[in-house]
Amino acid sequence: MSRAERIFPQETTLKGGVTASLPHDSARRHVTGEAVYIDDMPEPEGMVHVYVGLSERAHARLVDVDLSKVRTAPGVLAVFTAADIPGDNDVSPQHLHDEPLLARDRVEFAGQPIFMVAARTRLEARAAVRLAAITYDDLPAVLDVDAAKAAGKMVTTPMTLARGDAAAALAAAPRRIQARLQIGGQEHFYLESQIAFAVPGEDDDVTVYSSTQNPTEVQHMVAATLGVANHAVTVEVRRMGGGFGGKETQCSAFACYAAIVAKRLKRAAKVRPDRDDDMVMTGKRHDFTVDYDIGFDDGGRIHGVDMTFAAKCGWSADLSGPVTDRALFHADNCYFYPAVRAVSEPLKTNTVSNTAFRGFGGPQGIVGAERLIEEIAYATGLDPLDVRKRNFYGDAGRDVTPYHQTVEDNIALELVEKLERDCDYRARRAAIRAANAHSPVIKRGLALIPVKFGISFTLTSSNQAGALLLVYTDGSVQINHGGTEMGQGLYIKVAQVVAEVLQIDISRIKITATTTGKVPNTSPTAASSGADLNGKAAEAAALTIKERLTAFAAEKWGVGKDEVTFLPNRLRIGQQDIPFAEVVKQAYLARVQLSATGFYKTPKIHWDRQAGRGRPFYYFAYGAACTEVAVDTLTGEYRIERVDILHDCGRSLNPILDIGQIEGAYVQGAGWLTTEELWWDGKGHLRTHAPSTYKIPACSDRPRIFNVALYEGQNREDSIFRSKAVGEPPLPLGVSALHAISDAVASVAGYRHCPRLDAPATPERVLDAVDRLRTEPLRTQGAP
């Protein structure tokens, strides 16, 4: 028996190809605590620790920054200000030069970095930054959407989507409602805080270990702030302890801090903020205020819609432009608007710059769409599910979105009706209404919400990926690609793709850390595109190897290429089966190249932002959730009793991981809309800046009954093995929790009025809505 056969026994069935439910590649290490994160890496001799000094004002001129006591504090080795940055003092992801790495003459939010300290220990650095004596000249601060609207300042250009004459349709509609919806933001609350570790090399070189979803952008930012070429900076990330979008752009500054210190002091440097400072320094999911005007008829059918999505973006642009764009892209959800106008307002405020968050504006758009349905249902007395179904996208004439993309893969009605049957929606709704009539305190609510989520980056150039595949002479394989692993299972899915193409057990495949030194110019792992893009790139590389081995085997063994077949862990060449490792070894001896690159770019997509037309999405992912809640009308407290979810993953690459993603996404979405409340005081200080004051869902908040099923089907587009993205699309399923609470609240007034429950629906807000519905006089149905 050869060494390769001892390492990889020949199996006649493939272990670990696509559609197999495999555990996360680091699952055991996660559970045992053996998984190595950046703060677990061995620290080189002489490594220094970096901490950042933050502004205490929301908007002010820096009159004097006295750091004399900081410089003489115990353990301090160096202090850095904007004047000490060797290259460009800017980390704006869209290169607008509106986000200095360190403030120079003014600050624009409470928590803005002003200087940094390098010390022998982290505690010494942390203590030293608090010794700074900074004199401010306060300026007027804009802290909320209404003030920002009055100031009229935006961080980027707004967008308008329009189709038909919305004004005329609204004027002619039999019924019309105008109102406002408030949607709160959300803290990412990744388990691993922002962190970076830089090791200086010779000449201009530096290696940065960064907890990032976007290694290439970190590479570019570090190179720019150091004033060196991109090739001098290598960024590596094996895994993140969560990201959720918060490490797409906002990780860059921390990598720059570490790299600048490392190169100046010629010593390794690490920066890791406390959780409190992390929450104060970094952006959140965008808050939105949605003003809507909807026209409809007595049958619940929409005639016209006009919506304005005003976003609290913070002090700089960051990704607010594409985030507010995507909110508009999803303001229709699953519904056809005969005439529509949707406008974004990316407003500037003196708060931390908001950023990417799982869903990237899409969930806020869906919340807006579902409020329209809720308004119509209460105004007409119809079941909200019936209103939804009557307004679904349909055949020709009812299949074009507000951005003029034709919905070609619509399965919303079929999926929703299956869930409606499976969860016994009609009987449960009738039973809940009957029970509420005889329950004076505890009211139950039920809501079934659909989701249609567009898949692709709206920035067309980001829809590309590369991979590097290495095959060694013992038949083992190493795969590297531009996607990053933040717990979602991307690495194992891409490995499954390679296993499937080469027909080798997944145990033969080594998953390696993402690094800019192997695959350049990568796109961020975001927009639910990780498996779509990197899986296709890895498939392309594996197919290249497969073609080379096929040609070699045909020539060596004297058969036609059509007589070479890849079977599990072996090749059938004519009438004989030869182990994969043996074929590889013989190919090496014959000087066949055993490494290959792969590349993929998403087809069909195009987008003209100025015109508001195009096909920004390759396909749509669909899902639906039915949530049942119980609400205590004396306290406003509530409990999620049961959730039933049916979600469309196409032909799932890994069903068990996809189900886990769906469960987590629902809980995160429900948390955003219920318990997670961000609160700034009148001076612009974030007061919900720790687990003690910011309430993420805990185990006790999960649904008592949690049923998740995958919709049977496959992607009609040529995605990787006909799968569909599953990172972001399930998060808006949590909207059903908000609407179930709203349904329970509405029962206190006989379901006559829309509760207009804003998010997050905290117990205080729920109790306010209950009191309002009980005490306000009856309004004319359909009136604002």
XYZ file of C-alpha atoms in Angstrom, residues 158-474:
317
model
C -29.778 60.342 -2.987
C -31.571 58.021 -5.394
C -35.082 57.910 -6.834
C -36.842 54.861 -8.235
C -39.989 55.491 -10.253
C -42.350 53.614 -12.523
C -45.669 54.992 -13.697
C -47.328 58.139 -12.370
C -47.475 57.662 -8.610
C -49.022 61.068 -7.915
C -51.897 60.475 -10.330
C -52.479 56.938 -9.049
C -52.633 58.170 -5.469
C -55.004 60.988 -6.342
C -57.354 58.601 -8.142
C -57.230 55.773 -5.600
C -60.521 54.989 -3.789
C -58.690 55.029 -0.455
C -55.494 56.644 0.695
C -53.310 56.654 3.811
C -50.357 58.847 4.690
C -48.241 58.171 7.773
C -44.735 57.738 9.147
C -42.739 54.732 10.314
C -39.649 54.802 12.540
C -37.133 51.957 12.218
C -34.292 51.789 14.718
C -30.691 50.791 14.115
C -28.821 47.774 15.436
C -25.435 47.040 16.966
C -23.525 44.195 15.286
C -22.408 42.736 18.605
C -19.980 40.279 17.038
C -18.451 38.066 19.744
C -14.912 38.984 18.683
C -14.409 42.722 18.854
C -12.540 44.689 16.224
C -8.893 43.652 16.312
C -5.740 43.813 14.217
C -2.199 42.537 14.652
C 0.611 43.847 12.451
C 4.107 42.401 11.987
C 6.670 44.602 10.215
C 8.829 43.126 7.479
C 11.855 44.370 5.577
C 11.695 47.451 3.357
C 8.045 48.585 3.100
C 6.566 45.176 3.890
C 4.059 44.539 6.634
C 1.791 41.589 7.373
C -1.541 42.406 8.983
C -3.793 39.864 10.677
C -7.188 41.516 10.639
C -10.646 40.444 11.721
C -12.118 41.576 8.426
C -14.719 40.649 5.857
C -12.757 42.606 3.278
C -9.019 41.748 3.201
C -8.358 43.593 -0.053
C -9.827 46.851 1.201
C -7.807 46.541 4.412
C -4.737 46.007 2.236
C -5.512 49.150 0.238
C -6.218 51.257 3.323
C -3.072 50.158 5.145
C -0.989 50.798 2.028
C -2.508 54.262 1.590
C -1.992 55.342 5.191
C 1.597 54.026 5.133
C 2.252 55.600 1.735
C 3.416 52.327 0.152
C 2.325 50.129 -2.744
C -0.403 47.533 -2.257
C 2.063 44.708 -2.875
C 3.950 45.639 0.304
C 0.939 44.805 2.487
C -0.277 41.269 3.077
C -3.561 40.828 4.923
C -4.546 37.460 6.346
C -7.647 36.227 8.167
C -8.374 32.634 9.092
C -11.647 33.278 10.888
C -13.673 36.008 12.538
C -15.729 35.728 15.660
C -18.676 37.179 13.803
C -18.949 40.118 11.454
C -22.534 40.722 10.249
C -21.299 43.591 8.049
C -19.549 45.429 10.885
C -16.182 44.230 9.616
C -16.690 45.095 5.959
C -15.330 48.645 6.167
C -14.955 49.621 9.808
C -12.173 47.133 10.473
C -9.819 49.086 8.206
C -8.994 51.807 10.730
C -7.862 49.283 13.332
C -5.586 47.571 10.829
C -4.093 50.952 9.952
C -3.480 51.807 13.620
C -1.564 48.562 14.147
C 0.386 48.819 10.904
C 1.478 52.440 11.434
C 2.750 51.669 14.915
C 4.441 48.441 13.807
C 6.340 50.122 10.979
C 7.341 53.164 13.050
C 8.547 51.181 16.070
C 9.759 48.176 14.043
C 7.919 45.918 16.443
C 4.768 43.866 16.158
C 1.696 45.812 17.284
C -1.831 44.825 18.253
C -4.973 46.854 18.825
C -8.159 45.583 20.462
C -10.693 48.022 21.958
C -12.895 47.246 24.934
C -16.459 46.307 24.060
C -17.674 49.717 25.232
C -15.219 51.600 23.041
C -15.875 49.247 20.137
C -19.588 50.049 20.304
C -18.947 53.788 20.600
C -16.389 53.921 17.767
C -18.081 51.743 15.151
C -21.192 52.196 13.019
C -24.512 50.386 13.249
C -27.404 49.330 11.079
C -28.944 52.514 9.695
C -31.937 54.059 11.452
C -34.674 55.008 8.988
C -37.678 57.280 9.089
C -40.117 56.283 6.362
C -42.827 58.664 5.193
C -45.353 56.778 3.085
C -48.390 57.571 0.989
C -50.400 54.624 -0.302
C -53.502 54.418 -2.485
C -55.630 51.270 -2.600
C -59.166 49.974 -3.050
C -61.693 48.161 -0.866
C -60.409 44.828 -2.128
C -57.012 45.569 -0.664
C -55.224 46.055 -3.982
C -52.527 48.686 -4.204
C -52.917 51.437 -6.805
C -50.016 53.717 -6.046
C -47.149 54.166 -3.592
C -44.889 57.082 -2.676
C -42.221 56.444 -0.026
C -39.294 58.459 1.299
C -36.597 56.577 3.213
C -34.650 59.079 5.317
C -31.577 57.461 6.854
C -29.491 58.564 9.803
C -26.113 57.985 8.200
C -23.685 59.586 10.621
C -20.773 61.909 10.008
C -19.307 60.335 6.846
C -20.527 58.430 3.824
C -19.053 55.001 4.583
C -21.477 52.673 2.696
C -24.603 54.759 3.263
C -25.144 55.323 -0.455
C -25.465 51.655 -1.406
C -27.263 50.846 1.858
C -29.994 53.411 1.207
C -30.130 52.290 -2.426
C -30.773 48.707 -1.359
C -33.507 49.858 1.020
C -35.319 51.233 -2.027
C -34.639 48.020 -3.973
C -36.525 46.100 -1.295
C -39.301 48.600 -0.574
C -41.545 46.421 -2.763
C -40.690 43.114 -1.058
C -42.938 40.604 -2.876
C -45.508 43.161 -4.045
C -46.272 44.747 -7.374
C -46.872 48.495 -7.227
C -48.770 49.639 -10.369
C -47.361 53.138 -9.919
C -44.526 53.910 -7.548
C -42.036 56.528 -6.472
C -39.388 55.759 -3.846
C -36.756 58.248 -2.699
C -33.738 57.919 -0.433
C -32.366 60.640 1.835
C -28.901 59.693 3.174
C -28.716 62.354 5.881
C -25.600 63.584 7.657
C -25.644 63.586 11.456
C -23.017 64.103 14.145
C -23.108 60.484 15.197
C -20.916 57.491 14.400
C -21.009 56.679 10.706
C -23.473 53.863 10.116
C -22.335 51.010 7.952
C -23.095 47.623 6.442
C -25.234 45.251 8.468
C -26.606 41.858 7.462
C -29.223 42.701 4.841
C -27.539 46.005 3.937
C -30.668 48.188 3.951
C -32.872 45.495 2.444
C -34.565 44.597 5.751
C -35.478 48.250 6.346
C -37.062 48.385 2.898
C -39.047 45.225 3.651
C -40.251 46.654 6.979
C -41.565 49.631 4.998
C -43.326 47.393 2.465
C -44.965 45.331 5.183
C -46.240 48.443 6.974
C -48.135 49.328 3.786
C -49.786 45.905 3.792
C -50.662 46.242 7.466
C -52.260 49.661 6.904
C -54.426 48.275 4.094
C -55.464 45.224 6.103
C -56.658 47.223 9.105
C -58.345 49.840 6.921
C -60.309 47.242 4.936
C -60.809 44.635 7.648
C -59.152 41.981 5.494
C -56.776 39.303 6.716
C -53.248 40.706 6.189
C -52.212 37.472 4.464
C -54.998 37.899 1.921
C -53.851 41.469 1.247
C -50.336 40.183 0.729
C -51.396 37.486 -1.705
C -53.570 39.878 -3.701
C -50.597 42.160 -4.260
C -47.919 39.589 -5.083
C -45.948 39.902 -8.279
C -47.619 37.879 -11.012
C -47.677 37.352 -14.740
C -46.729 39.793 -17.496
C -47.964 43.272 -16.630
C -47.517 42.630 -12.915
C -43.910 41.457 -12.907
C -41.732 44.590 -13.093
C -40.042 46.076 -10.028
C -39.727 49.813 -9.264
C -36.168 49.577 -10.648
C -37.483 48.014 -13.886
C -36.137 44.487 -13.385
C -38.541 41.764 -14.460
C -39.224 39.189 -11.744
C -38.628 35.957 -13.638
C -38.253 33.462 -10.793
C -41.317 34.281 -8.693
C -42.216 31.459 -6.309
C -43.629 33.670 -3.542
C -47.264 32.551 -3.828
C -46.433 28.858 -4.044
C -44.040 29.050 -1.106
C -46.388 31.122 1.062
C -49.375 28.878 0.406
C -47.341 25.811 1.331
C -46.310 27.396 4.625
C -49.885 28.583 5.183
C -51.044 24.962 4.963
C -48.151 23.431 6.847
C -48.442 25.755 9.851
C -52.277 25.674 9.863
C -52.407 29.463 9.639
C -56.163 29.910 9.105
C -57.316 27.704 11.979
C -54.739 29.160 14.365
C -55.678 32.708 13.449
C -59.357 32.018 14.121
C -58.516 30.333 17.429
C -56.299 33.234 18.523
C -58.992 35.806 17.793
C -61.541 33.794 19.704
C -59.183 33.383 22.668
C -58.262 37.078 22.719
C -61.929 38.006 23.055
C -62.000 36.240 26.438
C -58.496 37.076 27.683
C -58.375 40.544 29.248
C -54.601 40.705 29.826
C -52.631 38.237 27.701
C -53.250 38.767 24.011
C -51.865 36.573 21.281
C -50.857 37.625 17.803
C -50.060 35.845 14.535
C -48.421 37.058 11.344
C -47.195 35.353 8.183
C -44.669 37.437 6.252
C -43.034 36.673 2.883
C -39.566 37.778 1.780
C -38.083 38.389 -1.668
C -34.400 39.292 -1.446
C -32.209 40.345 -4.346
C -28.820 38.647 -4.652
C -25.758 40.463 -6.034
C -23.674 43.486 -5.141
C -25.320 46.580 -6.565
C -21.775 47.786 -7.292
C -21.278 45.672 -10.413
C -17.492 45.476 -10.103
C -17.787 43.660 -6.764
C -19.480 40.696 -8.413
C -16.240 38.811 -9.085
C -14.059 36.311 -7.277
C -10.833 34.372 -7.640
C -9.488 31.096 -6.279
C -6.199 29.207 -6.176
C -6.221 25.393 -6.145
C -3.101 23.372 -5.378
C -2.915 19.584 -5.853
C -0.028 17.780 -4.176
C 1.562 14.524 -5.315
C -0.047 12.472 -2.524
